[in-house]
Coordinates of C-alpha atoms in Angstrom, one line a residue:
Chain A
X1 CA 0.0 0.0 0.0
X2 CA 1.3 3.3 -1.1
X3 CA -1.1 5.0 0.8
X4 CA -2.8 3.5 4.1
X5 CA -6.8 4.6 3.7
X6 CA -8.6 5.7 6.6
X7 CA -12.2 4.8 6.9
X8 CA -14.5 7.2 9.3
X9 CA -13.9 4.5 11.7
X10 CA -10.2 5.1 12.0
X11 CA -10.2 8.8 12.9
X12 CA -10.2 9.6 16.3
X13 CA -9.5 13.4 15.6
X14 CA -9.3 15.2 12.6
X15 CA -5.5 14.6 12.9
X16 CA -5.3 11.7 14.7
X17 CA -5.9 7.8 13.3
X18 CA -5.7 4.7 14.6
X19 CA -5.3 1.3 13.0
X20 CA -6.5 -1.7 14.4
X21 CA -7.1 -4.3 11.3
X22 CA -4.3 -7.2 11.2
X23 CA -4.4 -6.6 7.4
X24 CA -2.8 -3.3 7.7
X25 CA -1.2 -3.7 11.2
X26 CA 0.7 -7.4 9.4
X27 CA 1.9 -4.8 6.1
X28 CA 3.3 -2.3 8.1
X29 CA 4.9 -4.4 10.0
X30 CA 6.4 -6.5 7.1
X31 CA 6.5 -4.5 4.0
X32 CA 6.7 -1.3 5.7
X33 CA 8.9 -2.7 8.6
X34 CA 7.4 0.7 10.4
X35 CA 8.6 1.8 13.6
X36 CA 7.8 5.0 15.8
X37 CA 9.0 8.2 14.3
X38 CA 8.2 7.1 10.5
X39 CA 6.9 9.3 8.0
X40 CA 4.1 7.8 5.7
X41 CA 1.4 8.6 3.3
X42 CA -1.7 8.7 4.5
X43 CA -5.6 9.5 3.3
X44 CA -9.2 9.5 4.7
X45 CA -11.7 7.8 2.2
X46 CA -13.3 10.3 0.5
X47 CA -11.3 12.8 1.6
X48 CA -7.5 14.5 1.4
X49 CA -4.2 13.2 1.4
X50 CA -1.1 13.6 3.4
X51 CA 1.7 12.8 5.5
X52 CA 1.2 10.8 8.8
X53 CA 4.0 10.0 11.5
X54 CA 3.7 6.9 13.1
X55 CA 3.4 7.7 16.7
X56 CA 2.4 3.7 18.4
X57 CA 2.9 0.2 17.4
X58 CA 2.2 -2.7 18.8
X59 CA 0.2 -6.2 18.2
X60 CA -3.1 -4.9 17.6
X61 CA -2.8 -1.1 17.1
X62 CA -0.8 1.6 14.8
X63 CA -1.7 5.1 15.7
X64 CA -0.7 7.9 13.4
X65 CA -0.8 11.9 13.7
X66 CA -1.9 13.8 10.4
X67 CA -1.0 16.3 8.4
X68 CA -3.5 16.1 5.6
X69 CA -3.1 18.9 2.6
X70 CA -3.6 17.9 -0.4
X71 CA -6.3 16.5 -2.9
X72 CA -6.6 13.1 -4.5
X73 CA -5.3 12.8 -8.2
X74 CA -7.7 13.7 -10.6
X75 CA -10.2 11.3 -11.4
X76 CA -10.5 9.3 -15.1
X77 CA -13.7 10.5 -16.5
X78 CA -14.8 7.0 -17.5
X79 CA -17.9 5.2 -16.6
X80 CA -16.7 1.9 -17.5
X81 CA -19.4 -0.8 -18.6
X82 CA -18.0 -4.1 -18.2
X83 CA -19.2 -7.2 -19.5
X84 CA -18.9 -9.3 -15.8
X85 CA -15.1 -11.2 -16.5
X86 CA -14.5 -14.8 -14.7
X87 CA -14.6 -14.3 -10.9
X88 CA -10.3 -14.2 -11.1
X89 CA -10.1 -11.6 -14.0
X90 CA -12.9 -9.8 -12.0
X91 CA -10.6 -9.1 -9.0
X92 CA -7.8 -8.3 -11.2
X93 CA -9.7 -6.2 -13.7
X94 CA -11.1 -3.8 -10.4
X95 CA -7.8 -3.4 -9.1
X96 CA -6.3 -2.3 -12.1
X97 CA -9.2 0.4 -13.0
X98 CA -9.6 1.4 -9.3
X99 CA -6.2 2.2 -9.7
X100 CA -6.0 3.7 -13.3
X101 CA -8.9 6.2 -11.5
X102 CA -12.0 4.9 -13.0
X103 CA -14.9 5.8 -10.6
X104 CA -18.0 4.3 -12.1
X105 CA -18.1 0.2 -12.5
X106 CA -21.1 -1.0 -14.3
X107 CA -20.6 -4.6 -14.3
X108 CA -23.3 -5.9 -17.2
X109 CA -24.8 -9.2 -18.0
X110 CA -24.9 -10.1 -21.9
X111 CA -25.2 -13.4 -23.6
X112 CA -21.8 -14.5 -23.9
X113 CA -21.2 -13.9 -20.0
X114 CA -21.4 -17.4 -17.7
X115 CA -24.4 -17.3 -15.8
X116 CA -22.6 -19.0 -13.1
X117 CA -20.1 -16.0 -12.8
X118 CA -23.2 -14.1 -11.0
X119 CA -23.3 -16.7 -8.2
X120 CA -19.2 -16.2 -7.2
X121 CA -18.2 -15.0 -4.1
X122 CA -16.0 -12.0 -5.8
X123 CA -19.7 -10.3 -6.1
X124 CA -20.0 -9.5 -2.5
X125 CA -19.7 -6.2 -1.8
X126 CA -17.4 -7.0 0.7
X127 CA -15.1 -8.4 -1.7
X128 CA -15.7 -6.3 -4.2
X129 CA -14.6 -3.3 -1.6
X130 CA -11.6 -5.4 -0.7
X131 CA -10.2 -4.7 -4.6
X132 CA -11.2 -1.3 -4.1
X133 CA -9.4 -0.5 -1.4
X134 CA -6.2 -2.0 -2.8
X135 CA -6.8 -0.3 -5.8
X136 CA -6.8 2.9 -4.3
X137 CA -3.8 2.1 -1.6
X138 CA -1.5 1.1 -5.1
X139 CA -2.5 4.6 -6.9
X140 CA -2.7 6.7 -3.6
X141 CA -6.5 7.4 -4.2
X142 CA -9.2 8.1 -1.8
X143 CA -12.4 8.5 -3.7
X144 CA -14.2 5.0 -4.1
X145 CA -15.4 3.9 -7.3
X146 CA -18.9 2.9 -7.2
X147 CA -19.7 -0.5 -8.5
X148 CA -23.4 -1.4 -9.9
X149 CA -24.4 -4.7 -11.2
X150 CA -26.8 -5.0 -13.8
X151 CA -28.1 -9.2 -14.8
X152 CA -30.3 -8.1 -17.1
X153 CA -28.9 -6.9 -20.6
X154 CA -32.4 -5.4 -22.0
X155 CA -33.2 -3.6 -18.8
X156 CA -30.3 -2.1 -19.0
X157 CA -29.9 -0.8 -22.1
X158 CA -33.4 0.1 -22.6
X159 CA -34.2 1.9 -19.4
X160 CA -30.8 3.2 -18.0
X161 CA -28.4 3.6 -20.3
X162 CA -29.9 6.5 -22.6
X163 CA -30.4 8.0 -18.7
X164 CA -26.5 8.2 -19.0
X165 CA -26.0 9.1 -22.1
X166 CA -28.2 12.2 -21.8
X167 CA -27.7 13.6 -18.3
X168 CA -29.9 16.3 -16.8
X169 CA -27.2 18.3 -15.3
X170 CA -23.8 17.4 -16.6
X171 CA -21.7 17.1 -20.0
X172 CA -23.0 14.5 -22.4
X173 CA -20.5 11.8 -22.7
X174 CA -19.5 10.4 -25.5
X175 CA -20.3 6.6 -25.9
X176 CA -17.7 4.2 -26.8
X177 CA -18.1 0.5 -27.5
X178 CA -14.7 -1.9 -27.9
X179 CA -15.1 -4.6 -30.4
X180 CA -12.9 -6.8 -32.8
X181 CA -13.8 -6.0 -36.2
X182 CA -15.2 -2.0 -35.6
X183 CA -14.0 0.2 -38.3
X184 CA -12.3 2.8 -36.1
X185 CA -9.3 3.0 -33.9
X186 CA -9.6 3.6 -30.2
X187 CA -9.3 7.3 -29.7
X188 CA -6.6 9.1 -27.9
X189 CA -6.5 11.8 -25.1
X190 CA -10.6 12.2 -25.5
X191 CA -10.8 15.0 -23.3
X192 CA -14.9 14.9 -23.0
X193 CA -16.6 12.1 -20.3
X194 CA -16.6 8.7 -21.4
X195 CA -18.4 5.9 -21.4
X196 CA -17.1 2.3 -22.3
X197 CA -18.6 -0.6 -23.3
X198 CA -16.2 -4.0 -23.2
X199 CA -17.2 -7.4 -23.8
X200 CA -16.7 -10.8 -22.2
X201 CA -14.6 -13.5 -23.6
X202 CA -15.8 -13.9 -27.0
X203 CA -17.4 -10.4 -27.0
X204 CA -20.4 -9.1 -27.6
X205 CA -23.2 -10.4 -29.8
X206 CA -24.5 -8.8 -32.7
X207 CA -28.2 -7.4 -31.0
X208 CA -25.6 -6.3 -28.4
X209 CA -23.7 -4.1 -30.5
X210 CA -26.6 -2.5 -32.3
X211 CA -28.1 -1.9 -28.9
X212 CA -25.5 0.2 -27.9
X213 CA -24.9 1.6 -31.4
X214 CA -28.7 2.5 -31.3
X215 CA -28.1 4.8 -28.2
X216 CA -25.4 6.5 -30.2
X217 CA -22.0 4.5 -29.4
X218 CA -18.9 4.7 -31.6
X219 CA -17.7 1.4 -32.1
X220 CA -13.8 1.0 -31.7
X221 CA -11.0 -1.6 -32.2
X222 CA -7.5 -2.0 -30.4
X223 CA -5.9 -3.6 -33.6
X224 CA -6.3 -7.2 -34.7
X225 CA -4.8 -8.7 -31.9
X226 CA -7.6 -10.5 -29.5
X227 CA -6.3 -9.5 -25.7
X228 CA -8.0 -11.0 -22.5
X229 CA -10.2 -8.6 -21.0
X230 CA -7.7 -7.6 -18.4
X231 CA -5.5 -6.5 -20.9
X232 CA -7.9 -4.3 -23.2
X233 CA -9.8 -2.7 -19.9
X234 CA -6.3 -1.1 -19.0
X235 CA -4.9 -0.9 -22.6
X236 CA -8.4 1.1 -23.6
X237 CA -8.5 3.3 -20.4
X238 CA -4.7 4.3 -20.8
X239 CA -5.5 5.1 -24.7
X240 CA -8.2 7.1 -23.6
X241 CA -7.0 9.0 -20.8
Chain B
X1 CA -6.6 -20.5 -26.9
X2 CA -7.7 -17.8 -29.9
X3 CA -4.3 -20.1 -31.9
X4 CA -3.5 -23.4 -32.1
X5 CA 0.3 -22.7 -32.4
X6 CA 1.9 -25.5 -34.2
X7 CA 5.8 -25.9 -33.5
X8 CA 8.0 -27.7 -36.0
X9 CA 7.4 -31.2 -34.6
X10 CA 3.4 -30.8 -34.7
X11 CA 3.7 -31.1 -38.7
X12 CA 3.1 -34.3 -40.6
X13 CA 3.6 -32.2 -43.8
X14 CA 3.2 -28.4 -44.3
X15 CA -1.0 -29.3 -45.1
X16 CA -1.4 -31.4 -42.5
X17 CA -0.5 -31.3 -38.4
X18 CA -1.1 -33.4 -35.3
X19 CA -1.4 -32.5 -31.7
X20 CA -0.5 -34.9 -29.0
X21 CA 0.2 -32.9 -25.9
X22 CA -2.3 -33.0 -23.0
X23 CA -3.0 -29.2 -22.4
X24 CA -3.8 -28.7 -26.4
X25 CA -5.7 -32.0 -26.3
X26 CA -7.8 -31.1 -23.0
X27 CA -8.1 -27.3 -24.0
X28 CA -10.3 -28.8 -27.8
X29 CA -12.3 -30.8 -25.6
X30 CA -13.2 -29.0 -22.6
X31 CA -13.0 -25.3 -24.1
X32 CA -13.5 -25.9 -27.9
X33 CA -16.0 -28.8 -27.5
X34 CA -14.2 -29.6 -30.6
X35 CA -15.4 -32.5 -32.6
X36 CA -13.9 -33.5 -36.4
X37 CA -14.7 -31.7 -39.2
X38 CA -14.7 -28.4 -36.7
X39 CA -12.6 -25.3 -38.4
X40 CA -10.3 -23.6 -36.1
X41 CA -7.5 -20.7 -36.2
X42 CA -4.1 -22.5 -36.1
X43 CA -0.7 -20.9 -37.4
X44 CA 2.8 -22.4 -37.1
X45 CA 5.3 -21.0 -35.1
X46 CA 7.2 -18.0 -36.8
X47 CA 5.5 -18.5 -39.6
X48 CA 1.9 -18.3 -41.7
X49 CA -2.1 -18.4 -39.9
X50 CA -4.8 -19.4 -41.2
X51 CA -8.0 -22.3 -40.7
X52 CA -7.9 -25.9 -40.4
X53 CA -10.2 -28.8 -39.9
X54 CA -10.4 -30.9 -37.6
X55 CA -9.9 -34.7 -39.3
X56 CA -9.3 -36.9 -36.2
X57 CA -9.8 -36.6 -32.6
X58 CA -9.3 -39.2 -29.8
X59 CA -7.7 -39.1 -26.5
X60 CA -4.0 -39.3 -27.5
X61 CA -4.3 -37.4 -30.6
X62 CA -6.0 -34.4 -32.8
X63 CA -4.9 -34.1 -36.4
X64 CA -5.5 -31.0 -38.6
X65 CA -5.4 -30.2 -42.4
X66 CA -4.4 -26.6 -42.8
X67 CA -4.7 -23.7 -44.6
X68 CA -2.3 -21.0 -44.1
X69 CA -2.4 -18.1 -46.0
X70 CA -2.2 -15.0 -44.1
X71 CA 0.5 -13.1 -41.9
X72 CA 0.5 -12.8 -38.1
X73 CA -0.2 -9.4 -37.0
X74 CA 2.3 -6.7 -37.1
X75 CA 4.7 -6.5 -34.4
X76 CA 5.3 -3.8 -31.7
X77 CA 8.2 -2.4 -32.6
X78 CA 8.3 -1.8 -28.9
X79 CA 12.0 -3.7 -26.7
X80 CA 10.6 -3.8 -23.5
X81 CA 13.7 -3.2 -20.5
X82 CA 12.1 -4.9 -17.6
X83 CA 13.4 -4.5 -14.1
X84 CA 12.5 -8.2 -13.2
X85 CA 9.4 -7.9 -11.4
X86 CA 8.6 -10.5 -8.6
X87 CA 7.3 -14.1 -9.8
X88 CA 3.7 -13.9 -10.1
X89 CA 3.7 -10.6 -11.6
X90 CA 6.4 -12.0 -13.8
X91 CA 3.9 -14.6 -15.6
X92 CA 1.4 -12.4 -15.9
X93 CA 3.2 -9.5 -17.6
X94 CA 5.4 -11.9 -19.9
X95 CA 1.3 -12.4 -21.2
X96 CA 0.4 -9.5 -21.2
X97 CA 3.1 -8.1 -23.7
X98 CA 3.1 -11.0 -25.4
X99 CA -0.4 -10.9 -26.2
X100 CA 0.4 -7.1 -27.4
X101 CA 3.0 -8.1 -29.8
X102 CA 6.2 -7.2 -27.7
X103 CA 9.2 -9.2 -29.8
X104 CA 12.0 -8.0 -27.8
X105 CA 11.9 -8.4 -23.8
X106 CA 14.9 -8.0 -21.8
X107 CA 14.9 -8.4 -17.8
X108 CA 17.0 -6.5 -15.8
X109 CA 17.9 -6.6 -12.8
X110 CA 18.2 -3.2 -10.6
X111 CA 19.4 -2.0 -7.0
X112 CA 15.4 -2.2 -5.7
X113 CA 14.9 -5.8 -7.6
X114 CA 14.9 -8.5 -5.1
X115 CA 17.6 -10.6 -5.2
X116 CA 15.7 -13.8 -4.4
X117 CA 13.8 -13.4 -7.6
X118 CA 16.4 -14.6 -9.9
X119 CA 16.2 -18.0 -8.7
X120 CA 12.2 -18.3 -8.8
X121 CA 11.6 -21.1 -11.1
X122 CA 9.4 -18.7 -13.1
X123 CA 12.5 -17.9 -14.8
X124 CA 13.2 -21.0 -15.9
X125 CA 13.0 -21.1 -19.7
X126 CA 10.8 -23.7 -20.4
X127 CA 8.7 -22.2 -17.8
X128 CA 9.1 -18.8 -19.8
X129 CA 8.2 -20.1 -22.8
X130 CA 5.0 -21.3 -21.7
X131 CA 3.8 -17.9 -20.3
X132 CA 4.9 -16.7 -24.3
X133 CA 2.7 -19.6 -26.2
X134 CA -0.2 -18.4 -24.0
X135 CA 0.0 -14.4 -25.2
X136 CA 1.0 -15.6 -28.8
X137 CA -2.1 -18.2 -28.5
X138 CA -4.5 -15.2 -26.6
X139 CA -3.9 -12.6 -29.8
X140 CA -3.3 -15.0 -32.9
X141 CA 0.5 -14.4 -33.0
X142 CA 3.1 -16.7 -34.3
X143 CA 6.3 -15.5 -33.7
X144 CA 8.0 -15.7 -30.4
X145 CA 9.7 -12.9 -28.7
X146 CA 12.9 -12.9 -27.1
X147 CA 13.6 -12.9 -23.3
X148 CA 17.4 -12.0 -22.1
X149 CA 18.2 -12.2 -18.3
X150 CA 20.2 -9.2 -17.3
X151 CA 21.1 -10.0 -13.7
X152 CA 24.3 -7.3 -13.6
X153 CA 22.7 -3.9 -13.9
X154 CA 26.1 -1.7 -14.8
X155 CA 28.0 -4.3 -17.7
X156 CA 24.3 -4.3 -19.2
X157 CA 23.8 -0.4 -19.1
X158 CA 27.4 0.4 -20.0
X159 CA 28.8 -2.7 -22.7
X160 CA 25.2 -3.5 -24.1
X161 CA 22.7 -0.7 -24.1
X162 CA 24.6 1.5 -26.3
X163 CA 24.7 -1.0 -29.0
X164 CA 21.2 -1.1 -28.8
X165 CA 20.7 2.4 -28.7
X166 CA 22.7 2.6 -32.4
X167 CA 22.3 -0.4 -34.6
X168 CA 24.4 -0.7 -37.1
X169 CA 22.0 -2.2 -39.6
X170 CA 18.1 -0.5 -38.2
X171 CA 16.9 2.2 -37.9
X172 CA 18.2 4.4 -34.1
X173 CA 15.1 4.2 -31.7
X174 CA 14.3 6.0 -29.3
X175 CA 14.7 5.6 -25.4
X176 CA 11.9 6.5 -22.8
X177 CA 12.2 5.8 -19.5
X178 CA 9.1 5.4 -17.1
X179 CA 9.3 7.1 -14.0
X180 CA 7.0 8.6 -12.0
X181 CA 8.3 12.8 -11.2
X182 CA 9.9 13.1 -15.1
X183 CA 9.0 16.0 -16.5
X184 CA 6.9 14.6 -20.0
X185 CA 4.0 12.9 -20.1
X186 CA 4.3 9.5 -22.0
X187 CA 4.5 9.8 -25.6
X188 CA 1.5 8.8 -28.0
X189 CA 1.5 6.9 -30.8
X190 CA 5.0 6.8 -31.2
X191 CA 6.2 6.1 -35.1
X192 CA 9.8 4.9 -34.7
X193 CA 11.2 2.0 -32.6
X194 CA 11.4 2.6 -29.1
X195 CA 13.4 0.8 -26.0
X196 CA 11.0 1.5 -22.9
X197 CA 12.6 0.7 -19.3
X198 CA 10.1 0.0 -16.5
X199 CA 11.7 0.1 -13.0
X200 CA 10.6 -2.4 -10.0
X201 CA 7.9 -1.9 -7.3
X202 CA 9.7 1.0 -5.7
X203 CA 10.9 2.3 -8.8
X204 CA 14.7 3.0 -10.3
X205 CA 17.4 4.7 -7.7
X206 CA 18.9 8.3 -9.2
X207 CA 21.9 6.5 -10.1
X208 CA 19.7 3.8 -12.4
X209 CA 17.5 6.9 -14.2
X210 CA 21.1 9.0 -14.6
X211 CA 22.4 5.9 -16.3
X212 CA 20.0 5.6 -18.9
X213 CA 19.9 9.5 -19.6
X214 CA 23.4 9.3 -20.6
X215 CA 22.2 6.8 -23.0
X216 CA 20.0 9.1 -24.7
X217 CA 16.8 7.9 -23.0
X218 CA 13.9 10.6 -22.3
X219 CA 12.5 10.2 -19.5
X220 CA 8.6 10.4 -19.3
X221 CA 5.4 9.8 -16.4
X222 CA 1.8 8.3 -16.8
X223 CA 0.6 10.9 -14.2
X224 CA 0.6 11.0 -10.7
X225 CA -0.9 7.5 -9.4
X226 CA 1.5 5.0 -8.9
X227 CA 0.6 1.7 -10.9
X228 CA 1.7 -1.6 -10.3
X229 CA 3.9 -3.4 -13.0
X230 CA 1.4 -5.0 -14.8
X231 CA -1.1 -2.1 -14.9
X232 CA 2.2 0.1 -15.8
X233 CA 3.3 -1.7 -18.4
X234 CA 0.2 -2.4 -20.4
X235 CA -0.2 1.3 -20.4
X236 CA 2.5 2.4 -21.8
X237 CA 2.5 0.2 -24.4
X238 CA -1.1 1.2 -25.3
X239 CA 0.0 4.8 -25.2
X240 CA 3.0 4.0 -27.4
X241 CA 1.4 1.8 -29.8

């Protein structure tokens, strides 16, 4: 963890935190090897980042005093719609976008996704936070993505996605499915919001990609080679970005 | 498996190939469902890709006839400088730039590389070459890339990297170094060939960066959040590709 994240729970002032979880207590300890006196990043979920000095460790507590100044890194302006991976590539594929900045998940059933992959354990929100978290401790982050689930493709498309992609009271974003085959090369730098659809294993089907080309997607490729999805989530978000 | 990769002791003759190994063999039956008279992808090693059918299938054995006609994808003109990243992340990486057509990988090792790694059995070369088969097989490549061990930082940086840095016979790439703190953003879309060095988890030391700015390298950032090596390195190649 580059940054240790401090939950509401953890704050016993405004500049004082304690840690009491053996997750974090076991990495300073072994990866930091912290003792009293050391100087460390630190940031309250949500919230602003800073410097922390270590001020008590022992077995089951770390407390820390805080200097907290600045503001998280900029956020990627990419709502990212992701076809629900394998329960392994899942865990990966969160990590690596928590940490690339993403802040909306839509994880999206469509017809080439395992029905089975909705009943994993790596769908409770408890786990699910758990990548979160270490997505954000790699990038020193503190906002938390948001993560919605969505089983039901038609639903979806039908009755929330033109709520995105025509906002009340914020830019319209521009619409961006990635698909073997598309005519057009993934754009770089966009500068406006985003949002990206991405396949599962084997992509999308046909009345998949004329659903989201109905509510006024661009359809994209990455080239002709096929990459796992863990690969072309962080491949399209740093082309993007 | 997007590829059946055929080496040189898979062909019967250059029309016709059989497969005998157990991970191919299991991979038709439990992924493909493959039965005869199926047409797959298959392409031979460093050479031609193209369909073949299926003719014979039992437990020991599955025989193709081919046709090869086309080219492999392009390559990334891309030699990836690897600080040697610990085990796991090893595997995974070797995949992922593999899979994005990386022909030239070289791992190095540096002051903040763990010394233990070097003797994971990761390294191993057979072990190596299985993590390549499965990014060649994953984006319907056929030719292999090279991996070179560099476990002495200073006779690599001072006998070998200037030779690479001015070929005699090629054209003189270019050298970025990634690094969080360097003044220029990562490079898009970069034309010529290009030598990229990725430090460790913990990045290079001064002396490391200095080193490869006397040999010409620019060094370059991917903004402030610090990514892990796998996340890093599939970034930059998307940015420079």
């Amino acid at each position: 963890m580059n940054l240790i994240l401090l939950g509401a729970d953890d704050l016993l002032a405004s500049d004082h935190a304690r840690v009491t979880d053996p997750r974090r207590l076991r990495h300073l300890r072994e990866v930091h090897r912290a003792a009293v006196g050391d100087e460390m990043t630190l940031g309250i979920e949500g919230g602003l980042i800073g410097r922390g000095r270590l001020e008590r460790l022992d077995a089951e507590v770390a407390e820390f005093s805080l200097r907290l100044e600045r503001q998280p890194p900029a956020p990627l302006d990419v709502h990212l719609l992701l076809a629900l991976p394998r329960p392994r590539m899942l865990a990966r594929s969160l990590e690596h976008v928590t940490a690339l900045g993403v802040k909306h998940i839509t994880l999206l059933h469509t017809r080439r996704v395992e029905k089975s992959y909705w009943q994993s354990p790596e769908l409770k929100e408890e786990k699910i936070h758990q990548h979160l978290v270490l997505g954000l401790e790699q990038a020193r982050d503190t906002i938390m993505p948001t993560v919605t689930q969505e089983t039901l493709f038609k639903p979806f498309v039908e009755d929330r996605l033109p709520g995105l992609m025509a906002p009340e009271s914020a830019v319209k974003p521009r619409g961006i499915i990635a698909h073997p085959g598309m005519p057009q090369e993934c754009p770089r730098a966009v500068s406006e919001p985003v949002i990206l659809a991405i396949g599962p294993e084997g992509g999308f089907v046909d009345y998949e990609v004329e659903q989201f080309m109905k509510a006024g997607f661009e359809g994209v490729h990455l080239g002709e080679r096929i990459l796992r999805v863990e690969t072309a989530v962080t491949a399209l978000l740093a082309r993007l970005g």
